[in-house]
XYZ file of C-alpha atoms in Angstrom:
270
model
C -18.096 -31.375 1.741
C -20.473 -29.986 3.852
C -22.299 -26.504 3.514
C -21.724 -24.091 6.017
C -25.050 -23.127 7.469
C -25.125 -18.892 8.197
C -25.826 -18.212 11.366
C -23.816 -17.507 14.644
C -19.895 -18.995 14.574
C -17.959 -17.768 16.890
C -14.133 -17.768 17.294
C -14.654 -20.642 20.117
C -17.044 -22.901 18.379
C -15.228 -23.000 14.865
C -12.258 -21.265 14.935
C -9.939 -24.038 14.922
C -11.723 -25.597 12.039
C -11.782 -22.549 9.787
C -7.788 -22.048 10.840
C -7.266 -26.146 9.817
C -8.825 -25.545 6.719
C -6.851 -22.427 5.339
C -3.682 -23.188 6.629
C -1.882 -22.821 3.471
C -3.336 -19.267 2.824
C -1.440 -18.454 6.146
C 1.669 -20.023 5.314
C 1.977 -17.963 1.856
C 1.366 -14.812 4.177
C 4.230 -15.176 6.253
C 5.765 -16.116 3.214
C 4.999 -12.593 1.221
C 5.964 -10.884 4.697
C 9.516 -12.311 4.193
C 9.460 -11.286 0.297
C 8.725 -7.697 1.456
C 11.385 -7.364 4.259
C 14.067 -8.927 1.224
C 13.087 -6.470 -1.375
C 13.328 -3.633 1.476
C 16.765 -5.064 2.127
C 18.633 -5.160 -1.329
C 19.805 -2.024 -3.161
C 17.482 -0.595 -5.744
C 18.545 0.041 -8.777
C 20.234 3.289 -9.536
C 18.629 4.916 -12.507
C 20.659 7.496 -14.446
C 20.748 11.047 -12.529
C 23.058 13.546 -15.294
C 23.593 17.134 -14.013
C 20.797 19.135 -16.419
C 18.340 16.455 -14.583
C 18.872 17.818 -10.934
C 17.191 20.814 -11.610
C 14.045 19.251 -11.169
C 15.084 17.252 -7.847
C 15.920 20.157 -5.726
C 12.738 20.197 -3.569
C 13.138 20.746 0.267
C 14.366 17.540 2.025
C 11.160 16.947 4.788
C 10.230 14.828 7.164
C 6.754 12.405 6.630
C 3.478 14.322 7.707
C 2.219 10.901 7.876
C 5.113 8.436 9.548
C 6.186 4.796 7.791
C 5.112 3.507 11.153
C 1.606 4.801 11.164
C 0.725 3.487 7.618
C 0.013 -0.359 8.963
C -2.222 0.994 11.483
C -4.473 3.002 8.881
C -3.925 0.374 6.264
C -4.783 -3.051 8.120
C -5.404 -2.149 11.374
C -8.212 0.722 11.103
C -10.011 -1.761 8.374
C -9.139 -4.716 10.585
C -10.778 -2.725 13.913
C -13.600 -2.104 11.729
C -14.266 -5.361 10.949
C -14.057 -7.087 14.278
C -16.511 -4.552 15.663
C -18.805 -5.861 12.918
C -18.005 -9.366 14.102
C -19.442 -8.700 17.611
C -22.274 -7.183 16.550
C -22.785 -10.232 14.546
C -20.642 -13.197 15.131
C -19.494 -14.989 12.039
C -16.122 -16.505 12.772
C -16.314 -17.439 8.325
C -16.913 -13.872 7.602
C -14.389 -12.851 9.859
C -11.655 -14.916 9.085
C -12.333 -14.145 5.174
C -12.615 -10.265 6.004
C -9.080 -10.593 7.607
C -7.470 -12.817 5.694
C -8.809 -10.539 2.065
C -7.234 -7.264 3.714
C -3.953 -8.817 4.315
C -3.240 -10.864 1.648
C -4.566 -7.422 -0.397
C -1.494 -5.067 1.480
C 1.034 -8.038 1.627
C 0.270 -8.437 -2.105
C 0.439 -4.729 -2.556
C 3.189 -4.417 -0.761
C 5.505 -6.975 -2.840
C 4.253 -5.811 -6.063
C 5.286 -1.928 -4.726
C 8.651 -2.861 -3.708
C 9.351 -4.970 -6.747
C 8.340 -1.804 -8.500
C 10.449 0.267 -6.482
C 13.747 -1.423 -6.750
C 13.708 -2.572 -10.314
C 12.400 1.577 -11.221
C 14.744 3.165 -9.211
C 13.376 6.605 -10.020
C 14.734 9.764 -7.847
C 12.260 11.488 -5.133
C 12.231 15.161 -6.074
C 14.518 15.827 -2.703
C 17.146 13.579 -4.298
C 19.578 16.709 -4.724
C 19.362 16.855 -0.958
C 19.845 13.588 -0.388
C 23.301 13.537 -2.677
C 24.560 16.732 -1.309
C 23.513 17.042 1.785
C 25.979 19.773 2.163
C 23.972 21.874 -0.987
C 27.218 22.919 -2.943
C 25.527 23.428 -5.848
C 27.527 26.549 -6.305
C 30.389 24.778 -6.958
C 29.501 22.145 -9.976
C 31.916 24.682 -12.284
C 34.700 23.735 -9.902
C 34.200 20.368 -8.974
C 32.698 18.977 -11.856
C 34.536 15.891 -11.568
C 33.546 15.179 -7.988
C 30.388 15.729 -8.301
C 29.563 13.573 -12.083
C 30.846 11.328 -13.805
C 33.344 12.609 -16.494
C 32.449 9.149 -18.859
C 28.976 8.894 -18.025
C 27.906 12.152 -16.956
C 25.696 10.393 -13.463
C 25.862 11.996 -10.377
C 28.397 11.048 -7.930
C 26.740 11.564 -4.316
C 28.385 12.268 -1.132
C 25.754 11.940 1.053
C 24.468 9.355 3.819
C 24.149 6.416 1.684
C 20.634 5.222 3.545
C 19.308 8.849 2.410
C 20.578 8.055 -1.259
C 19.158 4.391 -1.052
C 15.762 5.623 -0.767
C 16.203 8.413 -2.769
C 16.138 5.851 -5.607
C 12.153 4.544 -4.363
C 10.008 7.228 -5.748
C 7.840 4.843 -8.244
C 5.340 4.155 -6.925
C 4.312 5.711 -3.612
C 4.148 2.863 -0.779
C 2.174 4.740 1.582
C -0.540 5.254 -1.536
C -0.441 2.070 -2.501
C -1.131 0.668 0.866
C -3.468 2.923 2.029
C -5.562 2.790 -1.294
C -5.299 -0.993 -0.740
C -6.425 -1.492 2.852
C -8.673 1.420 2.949
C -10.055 0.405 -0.371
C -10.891 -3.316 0.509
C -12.647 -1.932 3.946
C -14.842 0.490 1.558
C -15.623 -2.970 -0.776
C -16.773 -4.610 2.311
C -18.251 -1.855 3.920
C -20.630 -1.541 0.084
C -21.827 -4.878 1.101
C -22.317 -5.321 4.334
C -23.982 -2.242 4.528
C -26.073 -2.945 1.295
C -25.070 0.455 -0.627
C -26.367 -0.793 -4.223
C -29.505 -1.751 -3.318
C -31.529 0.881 -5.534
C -33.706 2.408 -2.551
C -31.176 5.463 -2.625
C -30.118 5.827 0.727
C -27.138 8.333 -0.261
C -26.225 8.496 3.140
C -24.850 4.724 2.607
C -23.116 6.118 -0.175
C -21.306 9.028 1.352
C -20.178 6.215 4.302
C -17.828 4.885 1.524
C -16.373 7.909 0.827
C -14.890 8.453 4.439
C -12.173 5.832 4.155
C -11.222 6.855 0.301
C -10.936 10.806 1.479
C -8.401 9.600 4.164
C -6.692 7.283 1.640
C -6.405 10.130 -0.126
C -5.536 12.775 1.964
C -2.469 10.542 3.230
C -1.436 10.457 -0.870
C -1.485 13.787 -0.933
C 0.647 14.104 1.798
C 3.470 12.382 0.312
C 3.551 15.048 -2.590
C 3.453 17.915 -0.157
C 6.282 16.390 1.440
C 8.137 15.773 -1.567
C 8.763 12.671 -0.917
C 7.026 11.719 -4.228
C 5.732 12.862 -7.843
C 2.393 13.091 -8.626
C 2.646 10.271 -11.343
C 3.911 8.007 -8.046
C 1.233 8.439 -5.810
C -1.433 7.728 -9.031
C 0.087 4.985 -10.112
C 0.425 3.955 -6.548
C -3.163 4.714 -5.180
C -4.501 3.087 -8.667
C -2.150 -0.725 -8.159
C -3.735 -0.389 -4.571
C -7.648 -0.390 -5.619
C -7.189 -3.097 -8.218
C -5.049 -5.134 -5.665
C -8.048 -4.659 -3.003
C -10.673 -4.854 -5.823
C -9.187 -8.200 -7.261
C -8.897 -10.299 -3.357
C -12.185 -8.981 -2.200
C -13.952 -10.194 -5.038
C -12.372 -13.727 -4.543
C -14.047 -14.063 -1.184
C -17.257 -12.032 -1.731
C -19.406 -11.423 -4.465
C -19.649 -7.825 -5.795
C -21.791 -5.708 -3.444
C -24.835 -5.029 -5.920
C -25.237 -8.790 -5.886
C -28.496 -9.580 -4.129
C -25.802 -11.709 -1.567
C -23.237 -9.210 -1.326
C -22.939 -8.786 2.285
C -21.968 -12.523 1.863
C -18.584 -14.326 1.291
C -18.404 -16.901 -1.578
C -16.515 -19.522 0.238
C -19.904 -21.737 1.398
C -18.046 -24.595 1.328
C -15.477 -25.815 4.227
């Protein structure tokens, strides 16, 4: 096969080569999209909520500081906007398409592996108390003890809108973490090479560049405890299965950025 000489690609004069040639990468996306809307679909599992336990899963029911909606666009579309502006500075349809296709097979992969999580976990958001009595008659367990648990197993017994309770049961691991942490972290990984960061002439300022998109990643993880949507063990474990996710893909298509060819993808051969 022949070598791809660097130079100027564009869209028009080898796009529809480089599209012919990883056809099958695109396939498995779509495929991975499907996965995700499935495990989004089916019922998580319902992990074992007893009444001394719902003292701890009383926080305020809120809504998202940062929406569901708006996590694509800071996960793959920010990185993805970043990385066609460094396209037209530089036209590289091979770089391009490798960029794009890294970052989303990185959140699509992130994404399955964080639902899978999810569902099979089934661990309670600290607002689940709101979620299962919507109606707060905590006053009344004394009462209506049997209504409200289970006399053989001692589980909760909600009342409340049964979406609400559904994803009450998705606290481990944080999605929006995991897919910020992901997308924002394979745009810092490209970003370190393209930009040269490890080259040992201590620029700093390079350095502190890669720091902008890992402060937002982080400030949106934080959000999700102040919303108390999640525990702090979620968003960890969820900002943590992000970088390795992002770390893992990008170095499939690039070498690591303190390689002398860093700012260079690996596939050189079509």
């Amino acid at each position: 096969m022949a070598d791809i000489e660097l130079g100027t690609h564009t869209i028009r004069s080898h796009g529809r080569a480089v599209a012919k040639i990883h056809k099958h990468d695109w396939i498995i996306l779509i495929l991975l999209i499907i996965l995700i809307i499935i495990l989004n679909v089916i019922e998580p599992f319902h992990r074992f909520v007893g009444r001394d336990m719902m003292a701890d899963l009383r926080y305020p029911m809120k809504s998202n500081t940062v929406p569901v909606w708006a996590v694509p666009l800071i996960a793959i579309l920010l990185p993805a906007f970043i990385i066609i502006g460094i396209y037209i500075k530089k036209p590289n349809v091979y770089d391009l398409h490798n960029a794009l296709l890294g970052l989303l097979f990185s959140v699509l992969i992130t994404g399955v592996l964080t639902d899978a999580i999810k569902d099979a976990v089934g661990r309670p958001r600290p607002d689940f108390f709101w979620r299962c009595f919507p109606d707060g008659k905590e006053v009344s367990f004394e009462l209506f003890y049997v209504q409200l648990y289970d006399n053989f197993t001692t589980s909760v017994i909600c009342h409340g809108d049964k979406g609400d309770i559904k994803e009450g049961h998705k606290s481990f691991p944080s999605g929006h973490s995991s897919w910020v942490f992901c997308g924002l972290g394979f745009l810092t990984w490209y970003l370190a090479g393209k930009i040269r960061v490890f080259n040992r002439r201590g620029h700093v300022a390079k350095l502190c560049i890669l720091l902008v998109p890992l402060l937002c990643a982080s400030l949106v993880a934080i959000s999700r405890v102040d919303d108390y949507w999640h525990h702090w063990q979620d968003v960890s474990a969820g900002g943590l299965l992000g970088l390795v996710v992002s770390s893992v893909i990008y170095l499939q298509f690039y070498p690591p950025p303190y390689d002398v060819n860093g700012m260079f993808f690996q596939a050189l051969h079509v």
